Short mmCIF file of C-alpha atoms in Angstrom, two decimals:
data_model
loop_
_atom_site.label_atom_id
_atom_site.label_comp_id
_atom_site.label_asym_id
_atom_site.label_seq_id
_atom_site.Cartn_x
_atom_site.Cartn_y
_atom_site.Cartn_z
CA UNK N 14 21.89 -5.46 4.54
CA UNK N 15 23.07 -3.58 7.64
CA UNK N 16 26.72 -2.51 7.67
CA UNK N 17 28.60 -1.97 10.91
CA UNK N 18 30.75 1.19 11.06
CA UNK N 19 33.07 -0.67 13.41
CA UNK N 20 33.66 -3.43 10.83
CA UNK N 21 34.00 -0.93 7.99
CA UNK N 22 36.84 0.75 9.92
CA UNK N 23 38.56 -2.62 10.21
CA UNK N 24 38.16 -3.26 6.47
CA UNK N 25 39.57 0.17 5.67
CA UNK N 26 42.56 -0.42 7.91
CA UNK N 27 43.13 -3.87 6.38
CA UNK N 28 43.45 -2.27 2.96
CA UNK N 29 45.86 0.35 4.30
CA UNK N 30 48.06 -2.10 6.23
CA UNK N 31 47.96 -5.25 4.10
CA UNK N 32 47.84 -7.81 6.93
CA UNK N 33 45.34 -8.61 9.66
CA UNK N 34 48.12 -8.40 12.26
CA UNK N 35 49.14 -4.89 11.16
CA UNK N 36 45.51 -3.75 11.00
CA UNK N 37 44.87 -5.14 14.48
CA UNK N 38 47.94 -3.37 15.88
CA UNK N 39 46.85 -0.05 14.35
CA UNK N 40 43.35 -0.41 15.80
CA UNK N 41 44.62 -1.78 19.15
CA UNK N 42 42.79 -5.10 18.91
CA UNK N 43 44.01 -8.68 18.75
CA UNK N 44 44.47 -10.21 15.30
CA UNK N 45 41.90 -12.85 16.25
CA UNK N 46 39.28 -10.20 17.08
CA UNK N 47 39.82 -8.41 13.76
CA UNK N 48 39.65 -11.69 11.81
CA UNK N 49 36.35 -12.58 13.49
CA UNK N 50 34.85 -9.16 12.75
CA UNK N 51 35.97 -9.24 9.11
CA UNK N 52 34.49 -12.73 8.73
CA UNK N 53 31.22 -11.39 10.15
CA UNK N 54 31.37 -8.50 7.66
CA UNK N 55 31.62 -11.03 4.81
CA UNK N 56 28.56 -12.80 6.20
CA UNK N 57 26.70 -9.48 6.48
CA UNK N 58 27.51 -8.68 2.84
CA UNK N 59 26.99 -12.23 1.60
CA UNK N 60 30.11 -12.15 -0.56
CA UNK N 61 33.83 -12.82 -0.38
CA UNK N 62 35.72 -9.60 0.40
CA UNK N 63 39.34 -10.77 0.62
CA UNK N 64 41.69 -13.64 -0.12
CA UNK N 65 44.80 -14.73 1.73
CA UNK N 66 48.10 -14.68 -0.16
CA UNK N 67 50.64 -16.10 2.27
CA UNK N 68 50.81 -13.75 5.25
CA UNK N 69 49.15 -10.89 3.37
CA UNK N 70 45.53 -10.34 2.48
CA UNK N 71 44.34 -9.19 -0.93
CA UNK N 72 40.92 -7.60 -1.29
CA UNK N 73 38.60 -8.95 -3.93
CA UNK N 74 36.96 -6.56 -6.39
CA UNK N 75 33.93 -6.43 -4.12
CA UNK N 76 36.21 -5.81 -1.14
CA UNK N 77 37.85 -2.87 -2.90
CA UNK N 78 34.44 -1.51 -3.89
CA UNK N 79 33.17 -1.73 -0.30
CA UNK N 80 36.37 -0.13 1.05
CA UNK N 81 35.95 2.84 -1.29
CA UNK N 82 32.42 3.33 -0.05
CA UNK N 83 33.62 2.83 3.54
CA UNK N 84 35.92 5.84 3.16
CA UNK N 85 32.94 7.95 2.08
CA UNK N 86 30.67 6.57 4.80
CA UNK N 87 33.17 7.10 7.62
CA UNK N 88 33.98 10.59 6.32
CA UNK N 89 30.26 11.40 6.27
CA UNK N 90 29.92 10.24 9.88
CA UNK N 91 32.74 12.62 10.91
CA UNK N 92 31.15 15.50 9.04
CA UNK N 93 27.74 14.78 10.56
CA UNK N 94 29.26 14.72 14.05
CA UNK N 95 30.90 18.07 13.40
CA UNK N 96 27.68 19.59 12.05
CA UNK N 97 25.71 18.45 15.11
CA UNK N 98 28.29 19.87 17.49
CA UNK N 99 28.28 23.21 15.66
CA UNK N 100 24.48 23.30 15.76
CA UNK N 101 24.54 22.63 19.51
CA UNK N 102 26.99 25.47 20.11
CA UNK N 103 29.91 23.25 21.19
CA UNK N 104 28.11 22.33 24.41
CA UNK N 105 27.91 18.57 23.88
CA UNK N 106 30.53 16.15 22.56
CA UNK N 107 32.26 12.91 23.44
CA UNK N 108 35.96 12.69 22.58
CA UNK N 109 38.56 9.97 23.04
CA UNK N 110 42.15 11.07 23.65
CA UNK N 111 45.40 9.14 23.46
CA UNK N 112 47.66 9.78 26.45
CA UNK N 113 50.73 8.48 28.24
CA UNK N 114 51.64 8.54 31.93
CA UNK N 115 53.24 11.97 32.38
CA UNK N 116 50.55 13.94 30.52
CA UNK N 117 47.77 11.85 32.09
CA UNK N 118 49.03 12.69 35.58
CA UNK N 119 50.64 16.08 34.99
CA UNK N 120 48.21 17.90 32.68
CA UNK N 121 44.86 16.14 32.40
CA UNK N 122 43.53 16.33 35.97
CA UNK N 123 43.71 20.15 35.98
CA UNK N 124 42.58 20.48 32.36
CA UNK N 125 39.59 18.15 32.56
CA UNK N 126 38.42 19.53 35.91
CA UNK N 127 38.36 23.05 34.46
CA UNK N 128 36.70 21.85 31.24
CA UNK N 129 33.97 20.02 33.15
CA UNK N 130 33.21 23.14 35.18
CA UNK N 131 32.82 25.34 32.09
CA UNK N 132 31.46 22.81 29.57
CA UNK N 133 29.86 19.85 31.38
CA UNK N 134 28.48 18.48 28.13
CA UNK N 135 31.98 17.72 26.78
CA UNK N 136 33.12 14.26 27.86
CA UNK N 137 36.75 13.24 27.35
CA UNK N 138 37.71 9.61 27.62
CA UNK N 139 41.36 8.58 27.59
CA UNK N 140 43.31 5.61 26.31
CA UNK N 141 46.93 5.10 27.32
CA UNK N 142 49.24 4.24 24.41
CA UNK N 143 52.95 4.45 23.69
CA UNK N 144 53.71 8.03 22.51
CA UNK N 145 54.88 6.77 19.10
CA UNK N 146 51.53 4.99 18.52
CA UNK N 147 49.09 7.79 19.25
CA UNK N 148 49.28 9.71 15.95
CA UNK N 149 48.44 6.58 13.92
CA UNK N 150 45.43 5.97 16.15
CA UNK N 151 44.16 9.49 15.39
CA UNK N 152 44.70 9.06 11.66
CA UNK N 153 42.76 5.79 11.51
CA UNK N 154 39.87 7.20 13.55
CA UNK N 155 40.40 5.14 16.72
CA UNK N 156 41.07 8.37 18.64
CA UNK N 157 39.70 11.88 18.18
CA UNK N 158 42.91 13.49 19.44
CA UNK N 159 46.20 12.45 21.00
CA UNK N 160 49.24 13.85 22.71
CA UNK N 161 52.38 13.60 20.56
CA UNK N 162 56.04 14.50 21.17
CA UNK N 163 58.78 16.11 19.12
CA UNK N 164 62.33 16.20 20.47
CA UNK N 165 64.64 19.05 19.50
CA UNK N 166 67.18 16.52 18.19
CA UNK N 167 64.66 14.10 16.65
CA UNK N 168 61.36 15.53 15.32
CA UNK N 169 58.76 12.91 14.51
CA UNK N 170 57.61 12.14 10.98
CA UNK N 171 54.36 13.95 10.35
CA UNK N 172 51.22 12.90 8.51
CA UNK N 173 49.84 15.64 6.25
CA UNK N 174 46.33 14.55 7.15
CA UNK N 175 46.85 15.65 10.75
CA UNK N 176 47.05 19.01 12.46
CA UNK N 177 48.79 19.68 15.77
CA UNK N 178 48.46 22.34 18.45
CA UNK N 179 51.41 22.90 20.78
CA UNK N 180 50.39 22.64 24.43
CA UNK N 181 53.73 22.60 26.29
CA UNK N 182 57.49 22.73 25.83
CA UNK N 183 59.48 20.74 28.37
CA UNK N 184 63.15 20.63 29.25
CA UNK N 185 64.91 17.31 29.72
CA UNK N 186 67.02 17.00 32.85
CA UNK N 187 69.73 14.56 33.88
CA UNK N 188 68.61 12.22 36.66
CA UNK N 189 71.72 10.87 38.39
CA UNK N 190 72.52 9.04 41.64
CA UNK N 191 72.84 11.47 44.55
CA UNK N 192 76.29 13.06 44.60
CA UNK N 193 77.33 11.68 41.18
CA UNK N 194 77.85 15.14 39.65
CA UNK N 195 79.42 18.13 41.43
CA UNK N 196 77.51 20.83 39.53
CA UNK N 197 73.83 21.79 39.32
CA UNK N 198 74.19 22.41 35.56
CA UNK N 199 76.20 20.30 33.11
CA UNK N 200 76.54 19.75 29.35
CA UNK N 201 75.14 16.48 28.08
CA UNK N 202 78.62 15.12 27.36
CA UNK N 203 79.38 15.29 31.11
CA UNK N 204 77.34 12.05 31.25
CA UNK N 205 79.48 10.30 28.62
CA UNK N 206 81.45 8.17 31.08
CA UNK N 207 78.47 7.19 33.22
CA UNK N 208 76.45 4.00 32.71
CA UNK N 209 73.04 4.77 31.23
CA UNK N 210 69.52 3.47 31.84
CA UNK N 211 67.49 4.09 28.68
CA UNK N 212 64.55 2.90 26.61
CA UNK N 213 65.21 0.91 23.44
CA UNK N 214 65.80 2.72 20.12
CA UNK N 215 62.41 1.42 18.97
CA UNK N 216 60.79 4.07 21.18
CA UNK N 217 60.81 7.74 20.17
CA UNK N 218 62.36 8.67 23.53
CA UNK N 219 65.14 6.09 23.33
CA UNK N 220 65.94 7.03 19.73
CA UNK N 221 65.91 10.78 20.43
CA UNK N 222 68.28 10.54 23.39
CA UNK N 223 70.73 8.39 21.45
CA UNK N 224 70.74 10.97 18.62
CA UNK N 225 71.29 13.80 21.12
CA UNK N 226 74.23 11.98 22.68
CA UNK N 227 75.78 11.34 19.25
CA UNK N 228 75.46 15.03 18.38
CA UNK N 229 77.34 15.81 21.59
CA UNK N 230 80.17 13.50 20.57
CA UNK N 231 79.56 10.24 22.42
CA UNK N 232 77.64 6.97 22.37
CA UNK N 233 75.87 6.34 25.69
CA UNK N 234 77.04 3.21 27.51
CA UNK N 235 73.68 1.57 28.12
CA UNK N 236 73.83 -0.95 30.96
CA UNK N 237 70.08 -1.27 31.41
CA UNK N 238 67.50 -1.00 28.63
CA UNK N 239 64.05 -0.50 30.14
CA UNK N 240 60.91 1.02 28.65
CA UNK N 241 59.13 2.35 31.75
CA UNK N 242 60.39 5.68 33.05
CA UNK N 243 59.39 4.70 36.58
CA UNK N 244 61.68 1.67 36.35
CA UNK N 245 64.55 3.76 35.01
CA UNK N 246 64.18 6.31 37.82
CA UNK N 247 64.10 3.59 40.48
CA UNK N 248 67.31 2.14 39.04
CA UNK N 249 68.94 5.58 39.08
CA UNK N 250 67.95 5.91 42.74
CA UNK N 251 69.67 2.58 43.39
CA UNK N 252 72.89 3.94 41.88
CA UNK N 253 72.80 1.81 38.71
CA UNK N 254 73.22 4.60 36.15
CA UNK N 255 71.89 7.87 34.76
CA UNK N 256 68.94 8.77 32.57
CA UNK N 257 67.03 11.82 31.31
CA UNK N 258 63.63 12.91 32.55
CA UNK N 259 61.24 15.66 31.42
CA UNK N 260 59.54 18.40 33.45
CA UNK N 261 56.25 16.47 33.54
CA UNK N 262 58.07 13.26 34.33
CA UNK N 263 59.59 14.87 37.42
CA UNK N 264 56.12 15.71 38.71
CA UNK N 265 55.26 12.02 38.51
CA UNK N 266 58.58 10.35 39.38
CA UNK N 267 61.19 11.50 41.86
CA UNK N 268 62.26 8.64 44.12
CA UNK N 269 64.83 9.20 46.88
CA UNK N 270 68.54 8.94 46.09
CA UNK N 271 68.37 11.03 42.90
CA UNK N 272 69.85 14.39 41.97
CA UNK N 273 68.18 16.30 39.13
CA UNK N 274 70.74 18.26 37.12
CA UNK N 275 69.95 20.88 34.45
CA UNK N 276 71.48 20.48 30.99
CA UNK N 277 73.21 23.40 29.24
CA UNK N 278 72.51 23.92 26.44
CA UNK N 279 69.05 22.51 27.16
CA UNK N 280 67.41 19.58 25.41
CA UNK N 281 63.76 20.33 24.69
CA UNK N 282 60.70 18.37 23.72
CA UNK N 283 57.45 19.79 22.40
CA UNK N 284 54.17 18.25 23.55
CA UNK N 285 51.33 18.79 21.09
CA UNK N 286 47.80 17.57 20.56
CA UNK N 287 47.21 15.95 17.17
CA UNK N 288 43.85 15.74 15.42
CA UNK N 289 42.55 15.07 11.92
CA UNK N 290 42.39 18.00 9.49
CA UNK N 291 38.83 17.01 8.68
CA UNK N 292 37.91 18.03 12.24
CA UNK N 293 39.74 21.35 12.30
CA UNK N 294 36.42 23.20 12.75
CA UNK N 295 35.27 21.00 15.64
CA UNK N 296 34.61 23.41 18.53
CA UNK N 297 34.75 20.84 21.34
CA UNK N 298 38.18 19.71 20.25
CA UNK N 299 39.58 23.24 20.43
CA UNK N 300 38.06 23.72 23.87
CA UNK N 301 39.95 20.63 25.05
CA UNK N 302 43.18 21.94 23.53
CA UNK N 303 42.68 25.29 25.26
CA UNK N 304 42.06 23.66 28.63
CA UNK N 305 45.27 21.63 28.32
CA UNK N 306 47.25 24.71 27.29
CA UNK N 307 45.92 26.55 30.36
CA UNK N 308 46.93 23.63 32.60
CA UNK N 309 50.45 23.65 31.11
CA UNK N 310 50.71 27.42 31.63
CA UNK N 311 49.83 26.96 35.31
CA UNK N 312 52.88 24.68 35.56
CA UNK N 313 55.09 27.29 33.92
CA UNK N 314 55.52 25.34 30.69
CA UNK N 315 55.77 27.49 27.57
CA UNK N 316 54.19 26.88 24.18
CA UNK N 317 56.96 28.09 21.89
CA UNK N 318 57.64 24.90 19.92
CA UNK N 319 61.08 23.33 19.94
CA UNK N 320 60.58 22.18 16.37
CA UNK N 321 63.22 22.84 13.69
#
């Protein structure tokens, strides 16, 4: 019998999540692909590993037994990877990082260019995900590390199995149609009577901004609910409303017809890199973190966290 680590990860996630759909979402596959791989795992084992109960899946006794061993096997693979990297003096490693647009464009080019010059044996691959999905992908082993965000008004829930290293602290700025505000600095409630362009409350960004507005005494009047920051900024430039944008976002997106106005007191968000506690001694990972911190420092972004 030859067991696939890839399929064992899927089985482990199925036990954690309870449904094939939820497991597939966590692993960033289609439900059909996960079902096919789990069916192949049953054929590899030659025994029934799970039973369907309505929309949920219940593991059989053999399925539970294999999942328990899968946890040990996958943990051993991580420990072996770490031991090899330590033995090689941190000079060779392949890491997969979860990113989103503003960090991919604003921080990674400088960081990875410097890293490649100093440590050519460290390869970093990236996978773009929604910011609220990256921590789960690290926890389940899909990613080695990921960028995560905490807003000063809405810190994210944290998994005790993860560590995080702060790499940058950004300010959020008001992006408004040109000439819409007379001052270069305003309190957030100065935007209370303006129409807003904002992501849905399902996203961390959309939820955090709504909470910040409520704490400043108003509910934003959202005329346009869009998820992409580039879309929101284009709509601001067309005079359709206001939104908020971060320091890194401004490096990526600044179409014509927009004024950028500072907020006082400021709204902050902390950008960190998350990784599993089991890999806290992994030298290559810390070299990547250091390279990103250096890139953020070159942009004038601090590392004092805006966490409560």
